[in-house]
Coordinates of C-alpha atoms and ligand atoms in Angstrom, one line a residue:
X14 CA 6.6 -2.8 31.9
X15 CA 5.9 -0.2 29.4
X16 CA 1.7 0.2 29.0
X17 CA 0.8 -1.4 26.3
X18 CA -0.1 0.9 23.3
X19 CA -1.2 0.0 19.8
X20 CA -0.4 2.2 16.9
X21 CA -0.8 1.4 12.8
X22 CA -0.5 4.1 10.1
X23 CA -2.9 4.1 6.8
X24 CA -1.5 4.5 3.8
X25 CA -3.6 6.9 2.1
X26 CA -3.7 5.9 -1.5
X27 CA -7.5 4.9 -2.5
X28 CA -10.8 3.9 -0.8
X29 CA -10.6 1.3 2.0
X30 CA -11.8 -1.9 0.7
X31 CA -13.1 -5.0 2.1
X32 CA -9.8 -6.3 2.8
X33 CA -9.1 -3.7 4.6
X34 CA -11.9 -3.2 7.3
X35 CA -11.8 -6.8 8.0
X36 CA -7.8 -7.3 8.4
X37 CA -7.2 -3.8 9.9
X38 CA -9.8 -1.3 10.6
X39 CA -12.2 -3.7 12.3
X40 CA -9.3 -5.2 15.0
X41 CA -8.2 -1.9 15.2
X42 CA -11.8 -0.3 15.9
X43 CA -12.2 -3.6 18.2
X44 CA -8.7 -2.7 20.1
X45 CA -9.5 0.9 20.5
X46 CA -12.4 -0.1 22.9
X47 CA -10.2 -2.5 25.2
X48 CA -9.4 -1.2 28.8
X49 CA -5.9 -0.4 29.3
X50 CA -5.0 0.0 26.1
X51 CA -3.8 3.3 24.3
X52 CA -4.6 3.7 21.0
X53 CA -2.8 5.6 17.8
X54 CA -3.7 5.0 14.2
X55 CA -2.9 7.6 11.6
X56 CA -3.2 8.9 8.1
X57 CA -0.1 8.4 6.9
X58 CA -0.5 11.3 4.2
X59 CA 3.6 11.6 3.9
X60 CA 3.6 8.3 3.1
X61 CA 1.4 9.1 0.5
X62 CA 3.4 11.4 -1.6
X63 CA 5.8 8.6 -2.1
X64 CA 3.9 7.7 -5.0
X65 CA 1.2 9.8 -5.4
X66 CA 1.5 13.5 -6.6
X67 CA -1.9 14.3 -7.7
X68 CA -2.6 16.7 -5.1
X69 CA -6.9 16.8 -5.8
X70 CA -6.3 12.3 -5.2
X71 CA -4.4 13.0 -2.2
X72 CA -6.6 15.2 -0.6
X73 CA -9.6 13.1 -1.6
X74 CA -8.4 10.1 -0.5
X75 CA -7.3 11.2 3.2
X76 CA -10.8 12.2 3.2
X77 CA -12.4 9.2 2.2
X78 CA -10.0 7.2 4.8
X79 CA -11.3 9.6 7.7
X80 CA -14.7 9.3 7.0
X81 CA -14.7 5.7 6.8
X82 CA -12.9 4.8 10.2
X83 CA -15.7 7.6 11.5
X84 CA -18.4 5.7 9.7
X85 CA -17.2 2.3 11.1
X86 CA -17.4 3.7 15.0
X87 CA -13.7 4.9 15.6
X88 CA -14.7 6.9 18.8
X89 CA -11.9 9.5 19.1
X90 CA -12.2 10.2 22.4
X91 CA -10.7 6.2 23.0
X92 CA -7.8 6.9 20.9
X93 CA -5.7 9.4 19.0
X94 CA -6.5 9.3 15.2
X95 CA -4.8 12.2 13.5
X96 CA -2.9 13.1 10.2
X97 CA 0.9 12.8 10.1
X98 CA 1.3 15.8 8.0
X99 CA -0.1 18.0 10.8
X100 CA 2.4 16.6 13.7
X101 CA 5.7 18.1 12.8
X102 CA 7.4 16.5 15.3
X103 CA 7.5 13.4 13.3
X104 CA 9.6 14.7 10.1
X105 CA 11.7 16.1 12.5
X106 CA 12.6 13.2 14.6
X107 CA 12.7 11.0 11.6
X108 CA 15.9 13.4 10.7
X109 CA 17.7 12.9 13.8
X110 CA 16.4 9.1 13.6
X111 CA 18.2 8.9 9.9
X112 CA 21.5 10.1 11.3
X113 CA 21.5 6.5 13.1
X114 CA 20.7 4.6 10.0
X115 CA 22.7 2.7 8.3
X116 CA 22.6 3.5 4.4
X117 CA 23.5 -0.5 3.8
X118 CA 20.2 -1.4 5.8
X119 CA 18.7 0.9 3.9
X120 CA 19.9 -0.6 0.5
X121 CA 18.1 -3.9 1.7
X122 CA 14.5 -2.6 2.3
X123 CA 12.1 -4.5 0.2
X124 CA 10.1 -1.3 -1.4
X125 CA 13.2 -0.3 -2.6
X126 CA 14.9 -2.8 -3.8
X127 CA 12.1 -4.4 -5.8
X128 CA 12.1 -0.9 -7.8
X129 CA 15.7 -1.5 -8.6
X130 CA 14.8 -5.0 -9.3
X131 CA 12.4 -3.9 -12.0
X132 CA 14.7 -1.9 -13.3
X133 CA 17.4 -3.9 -14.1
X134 CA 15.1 -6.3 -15.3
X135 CA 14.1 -4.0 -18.2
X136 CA 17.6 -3.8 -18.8
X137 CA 18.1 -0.1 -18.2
X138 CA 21.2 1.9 -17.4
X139 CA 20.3 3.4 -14.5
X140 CA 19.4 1.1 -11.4
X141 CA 17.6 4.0 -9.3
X142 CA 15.6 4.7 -12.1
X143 CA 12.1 6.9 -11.0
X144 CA 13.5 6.4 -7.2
X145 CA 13.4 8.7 -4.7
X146 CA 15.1 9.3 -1.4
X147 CA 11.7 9.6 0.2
X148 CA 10.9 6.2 -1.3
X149 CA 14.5 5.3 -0.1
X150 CA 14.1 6.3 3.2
X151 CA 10.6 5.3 4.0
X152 CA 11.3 3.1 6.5
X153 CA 13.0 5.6 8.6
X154 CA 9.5 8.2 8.3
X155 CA 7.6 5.0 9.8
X156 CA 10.1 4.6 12.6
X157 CA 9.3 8.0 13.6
X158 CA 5.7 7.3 13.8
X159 CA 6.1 4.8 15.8
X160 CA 8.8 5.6 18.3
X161 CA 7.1 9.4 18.3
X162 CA 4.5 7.9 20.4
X163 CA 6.0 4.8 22.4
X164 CA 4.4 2.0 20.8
X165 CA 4.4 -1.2 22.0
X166 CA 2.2 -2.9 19.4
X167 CA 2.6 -2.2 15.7
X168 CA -0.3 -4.7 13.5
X169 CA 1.0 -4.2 10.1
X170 CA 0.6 -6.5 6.7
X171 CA 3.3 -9.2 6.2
X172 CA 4.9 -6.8 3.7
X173 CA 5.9 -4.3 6.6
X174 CA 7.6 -7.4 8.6
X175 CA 11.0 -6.4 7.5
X176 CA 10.3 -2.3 8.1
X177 CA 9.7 -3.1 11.4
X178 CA 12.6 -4.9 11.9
X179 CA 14.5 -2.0 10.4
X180 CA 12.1 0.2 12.8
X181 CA 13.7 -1.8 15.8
X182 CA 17.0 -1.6 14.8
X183 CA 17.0 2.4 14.7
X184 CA 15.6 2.5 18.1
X185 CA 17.8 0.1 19.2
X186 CA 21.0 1.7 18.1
X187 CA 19.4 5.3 19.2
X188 CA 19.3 4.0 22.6
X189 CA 22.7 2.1 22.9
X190 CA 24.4 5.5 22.2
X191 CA 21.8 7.7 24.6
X192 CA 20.3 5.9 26.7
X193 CA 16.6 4.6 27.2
X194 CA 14.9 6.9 25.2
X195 CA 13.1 4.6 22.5
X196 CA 10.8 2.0 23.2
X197 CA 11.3 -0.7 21.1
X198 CA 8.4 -1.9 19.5
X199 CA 7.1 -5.5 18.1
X200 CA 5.8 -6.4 15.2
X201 CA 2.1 -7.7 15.1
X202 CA 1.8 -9.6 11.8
X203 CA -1.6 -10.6 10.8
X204 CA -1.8 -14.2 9.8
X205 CA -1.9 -15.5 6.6
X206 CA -5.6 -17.0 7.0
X207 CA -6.5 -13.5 7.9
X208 CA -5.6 -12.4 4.3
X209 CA -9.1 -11.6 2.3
X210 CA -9.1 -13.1 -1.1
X211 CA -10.0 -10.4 -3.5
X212 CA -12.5 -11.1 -6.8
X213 CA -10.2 -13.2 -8.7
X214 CA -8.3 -14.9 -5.5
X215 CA -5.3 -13.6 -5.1
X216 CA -5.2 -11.3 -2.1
X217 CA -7.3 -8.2 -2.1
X218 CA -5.6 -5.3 -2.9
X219 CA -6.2 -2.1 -4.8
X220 CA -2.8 -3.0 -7.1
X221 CA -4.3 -6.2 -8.1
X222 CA -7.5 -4.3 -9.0
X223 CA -9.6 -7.1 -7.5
X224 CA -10.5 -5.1 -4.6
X225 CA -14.5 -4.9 -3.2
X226 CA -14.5 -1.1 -2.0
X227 CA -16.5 0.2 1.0
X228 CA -19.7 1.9 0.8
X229 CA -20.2 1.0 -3.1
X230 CA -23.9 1.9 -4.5
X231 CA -26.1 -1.5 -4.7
X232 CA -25.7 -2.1 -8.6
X233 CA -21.6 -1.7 -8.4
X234 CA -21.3 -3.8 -5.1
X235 CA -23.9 -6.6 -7.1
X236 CA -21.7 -6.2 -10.1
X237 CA -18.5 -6.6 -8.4
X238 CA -19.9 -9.8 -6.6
X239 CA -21.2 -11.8 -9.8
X240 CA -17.9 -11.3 -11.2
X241 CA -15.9 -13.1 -7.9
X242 CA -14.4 -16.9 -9.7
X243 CA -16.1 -19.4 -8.7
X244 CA -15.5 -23.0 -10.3
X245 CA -17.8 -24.9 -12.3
X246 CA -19.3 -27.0 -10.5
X247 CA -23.2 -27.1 -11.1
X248 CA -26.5 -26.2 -8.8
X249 CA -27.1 -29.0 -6.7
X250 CA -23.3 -30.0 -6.0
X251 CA -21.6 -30.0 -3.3
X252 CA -19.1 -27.2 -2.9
X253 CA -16.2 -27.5 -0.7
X254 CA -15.3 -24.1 0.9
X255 CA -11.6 -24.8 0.7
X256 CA -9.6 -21.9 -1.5
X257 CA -13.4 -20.9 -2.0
X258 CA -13.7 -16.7 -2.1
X259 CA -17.1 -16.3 -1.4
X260 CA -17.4 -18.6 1.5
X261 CA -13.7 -17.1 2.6
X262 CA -15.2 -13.3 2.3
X263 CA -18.8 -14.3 3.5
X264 CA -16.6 -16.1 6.7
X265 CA -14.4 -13.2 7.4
X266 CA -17.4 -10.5 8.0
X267 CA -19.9 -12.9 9.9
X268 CA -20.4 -14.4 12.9
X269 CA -19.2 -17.9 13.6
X270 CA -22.9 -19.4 13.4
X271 CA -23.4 -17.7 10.0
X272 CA -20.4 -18.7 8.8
X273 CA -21.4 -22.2 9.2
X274 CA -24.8 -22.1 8.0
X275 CA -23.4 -20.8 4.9
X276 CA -21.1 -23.4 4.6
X277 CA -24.0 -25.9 4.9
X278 CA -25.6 -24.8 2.2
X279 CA -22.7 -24.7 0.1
X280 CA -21.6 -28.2 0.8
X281 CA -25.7 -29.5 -0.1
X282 CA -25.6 -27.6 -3.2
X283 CA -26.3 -24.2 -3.3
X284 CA -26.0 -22.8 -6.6
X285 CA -22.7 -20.0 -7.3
X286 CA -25.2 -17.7 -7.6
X287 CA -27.3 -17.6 -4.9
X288 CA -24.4 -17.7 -2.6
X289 CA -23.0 -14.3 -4.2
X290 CA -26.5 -13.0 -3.8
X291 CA -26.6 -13.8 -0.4
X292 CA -23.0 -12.4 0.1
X293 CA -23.9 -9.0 -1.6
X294 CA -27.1 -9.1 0.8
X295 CA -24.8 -10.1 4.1
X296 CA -22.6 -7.1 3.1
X297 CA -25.4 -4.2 1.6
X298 CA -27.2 -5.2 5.4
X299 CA -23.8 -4.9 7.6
X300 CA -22.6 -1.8 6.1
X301 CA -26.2 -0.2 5.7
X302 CA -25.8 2.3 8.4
X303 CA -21.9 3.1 8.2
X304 CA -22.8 3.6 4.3
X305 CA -25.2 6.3 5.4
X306 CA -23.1 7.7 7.9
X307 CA -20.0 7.8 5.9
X308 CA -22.0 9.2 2.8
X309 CA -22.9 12.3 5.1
X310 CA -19.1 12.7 6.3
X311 CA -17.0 12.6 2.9
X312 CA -18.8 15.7 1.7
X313 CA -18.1 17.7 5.3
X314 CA -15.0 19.0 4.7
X315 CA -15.2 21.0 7.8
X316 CA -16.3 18.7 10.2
X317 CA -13.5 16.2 9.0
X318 CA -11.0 19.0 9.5
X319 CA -12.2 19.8 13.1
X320 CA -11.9 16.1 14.0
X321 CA -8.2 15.7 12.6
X322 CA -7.3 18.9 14.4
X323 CA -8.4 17.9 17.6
X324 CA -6.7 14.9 17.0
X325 CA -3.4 16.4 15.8
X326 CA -4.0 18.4 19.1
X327 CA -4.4 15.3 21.3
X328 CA -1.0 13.7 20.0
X329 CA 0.6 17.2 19.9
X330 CA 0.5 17.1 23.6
X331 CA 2.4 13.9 23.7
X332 CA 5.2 14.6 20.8
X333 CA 5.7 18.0 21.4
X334 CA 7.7 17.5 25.1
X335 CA 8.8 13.8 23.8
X336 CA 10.3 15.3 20.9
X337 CA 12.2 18.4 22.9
X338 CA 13.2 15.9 25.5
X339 CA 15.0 14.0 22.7
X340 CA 16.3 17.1 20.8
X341 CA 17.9 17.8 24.6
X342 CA 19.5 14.3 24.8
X343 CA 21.4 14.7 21.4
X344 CA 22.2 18.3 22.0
X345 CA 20.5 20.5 20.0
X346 CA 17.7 23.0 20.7
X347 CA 17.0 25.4 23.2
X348 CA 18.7 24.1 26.4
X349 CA 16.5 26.0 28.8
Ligands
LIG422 N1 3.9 1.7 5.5 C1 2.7 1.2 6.1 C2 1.9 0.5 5.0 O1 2.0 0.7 3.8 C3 1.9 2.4 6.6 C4 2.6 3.0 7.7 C5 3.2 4.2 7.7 C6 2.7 2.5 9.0 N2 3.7 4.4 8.9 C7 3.4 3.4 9.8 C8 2.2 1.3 9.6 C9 3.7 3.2 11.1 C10 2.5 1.1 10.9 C11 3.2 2.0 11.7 O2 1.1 -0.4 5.4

């Protein structure tokens, strides 16, 4: 049995959101602390470029993700939290990783192929219009994180389900022509009822634009809250928390017992806009002290940087031999 180890990558486009800490950084935070367990999670700043190529957002937003899995108590001395751009052994294997993928499976990833989708919707010419091979071959720069540091345990949104399968499938056909040298990882999908609603109730997301970030100043967060849909019932009805975004977002940040309470009131009538008042109190109150914290950490630059490169340092130890070992089994590199 291979120890269990945990690894997720964040994509860094934006500022973590609501949605985010309570589907994956606060489970991963959680997971980091469990005995046993080895822990990996990443900036996934390759990823990044995919689609971003502002190189002032880039850098800002790998910041802002750092600083907020500090300010929300990622102790990095339980688990290895580096940048992927500063591991080089990762765009390295994912080249001898590619040489085992199949182009057709390829041609079926989902980020892909809903770009071509669009595009021959809009009746175009071209099909691969605005695509490129690193969007392409995306999948195959996430296999390498993962099998880069033996992962057992991959959390990922429901969107990555099928990248993972594509991730096993690498590892899998790696292995049948060399050996044991990946191991294959599974897939932990968060469930649907996990999903946080975002201001207008579709899932939160930063490309819906109905995203709560982190860390907001009082009058934004306040702001963002009155404007969550509600339905029209009146003060004094009762309110069902069923498909109900406040109760939904108030549920997925408390404790059971003040979960319940809230729902209480709800169903004897409290009015729309107390509850969003008390939500935007619950959440000024919980993040009160990571806001200070990660407030005081965006702006230092320097301290950041010296936690990233003692974490690129950390996992360099692992991937460096892991990846020479592999460069051996294929046949290339220095021999000796
Ligand atoms: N593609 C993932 C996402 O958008 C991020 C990611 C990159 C990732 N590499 C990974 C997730 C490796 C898990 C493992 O969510």
């Amino acid at each position: 049995m291979n120890q269990k180890k945990i690894l997720t990558g964040i994509t860094t486009t934006g500022r973590p959101h609501l949605g985010n800490y309570a589907g994956a950084i606060r489970p991963a935070i959680e997971a980091s602390f469990e005995p046993g367990l080895q822990s990996f999670y990443f900036l996934a700043d390759y990823h990044s470029l995919v689609k971003n190529k502002d190189p002032k957002e880039v850098q800002k937003s790998c910041m802002a993700v750092a600083a907020t899995w500090l300010a929300l108590g990622l102790d990095t001395n339980k688990t290895y939290f580096y940048r992927q751009s500063d591991i080089p052994e990762i765009p390295e294997l994912m080249w001898i990783l590619s040489t085992f993928t199949a182009k057709g499976l390829m041609n079926r990833a989902h980020a892909y192929k809903s770009v071509v989708q669009l595009n021959e919707e809009s009746g175009g010419s071209d099909p691969d219009k605005g695509i490129s091979m690193a969007l392409f071959s995306y999948p195959i720069l996430m296999a390498a994180d993962i099998l880069m540091f033996k992962a057992t345990d991959v959390p990922v949104g429901q969107d990555q389900k099928q990248h993972m399968e594509m991730v096993r499938d690498v590892a899998q056909r790696f292995n049948h022509h060399y050996g044991d040298i990946f191991v294959v990882p599974k897939a932990i999908i968060a469930k649907e009822s996990a999903i946080l609603p975002g201001l207008d109730g579709r899932k939160m997301s930063k490309s819906y634009n109905n995203s709560i970030p982190l860390f907001l100043g009082s009058n934004e967060l306040r702001k963002l809250i009155m404007k969550i849909k509600t339905n029209s019932l009146e003060p004094g009805e009762p309110k069902s928390t069923e498909a109900c975004t406040i109760y939904d977002i108030y549920q997925a940040i408390s404790q059971p017992e003040e979960a319940l309470l809230f729902k209480e009131q709800l169903e004897q009538g409290m009015a729309w806009g107390d509850a969003k008042e008390e939500l935007f109190v619950y959440i000024e109150d919980l993040f009160s002290g990571p806001k200070e914290e990660y407030l005081k950490l965006v702006d230092d630059q320097t301290y950041l940087e010296s936690v990233l490169s003692a974490g690129a340092e950390k996992a360099r130890d692992l991937s460096s031999p892991y990846l020479k070992k592999i460069k051996t089994v294929v046949g290339i590199g220095s021999l000796v």
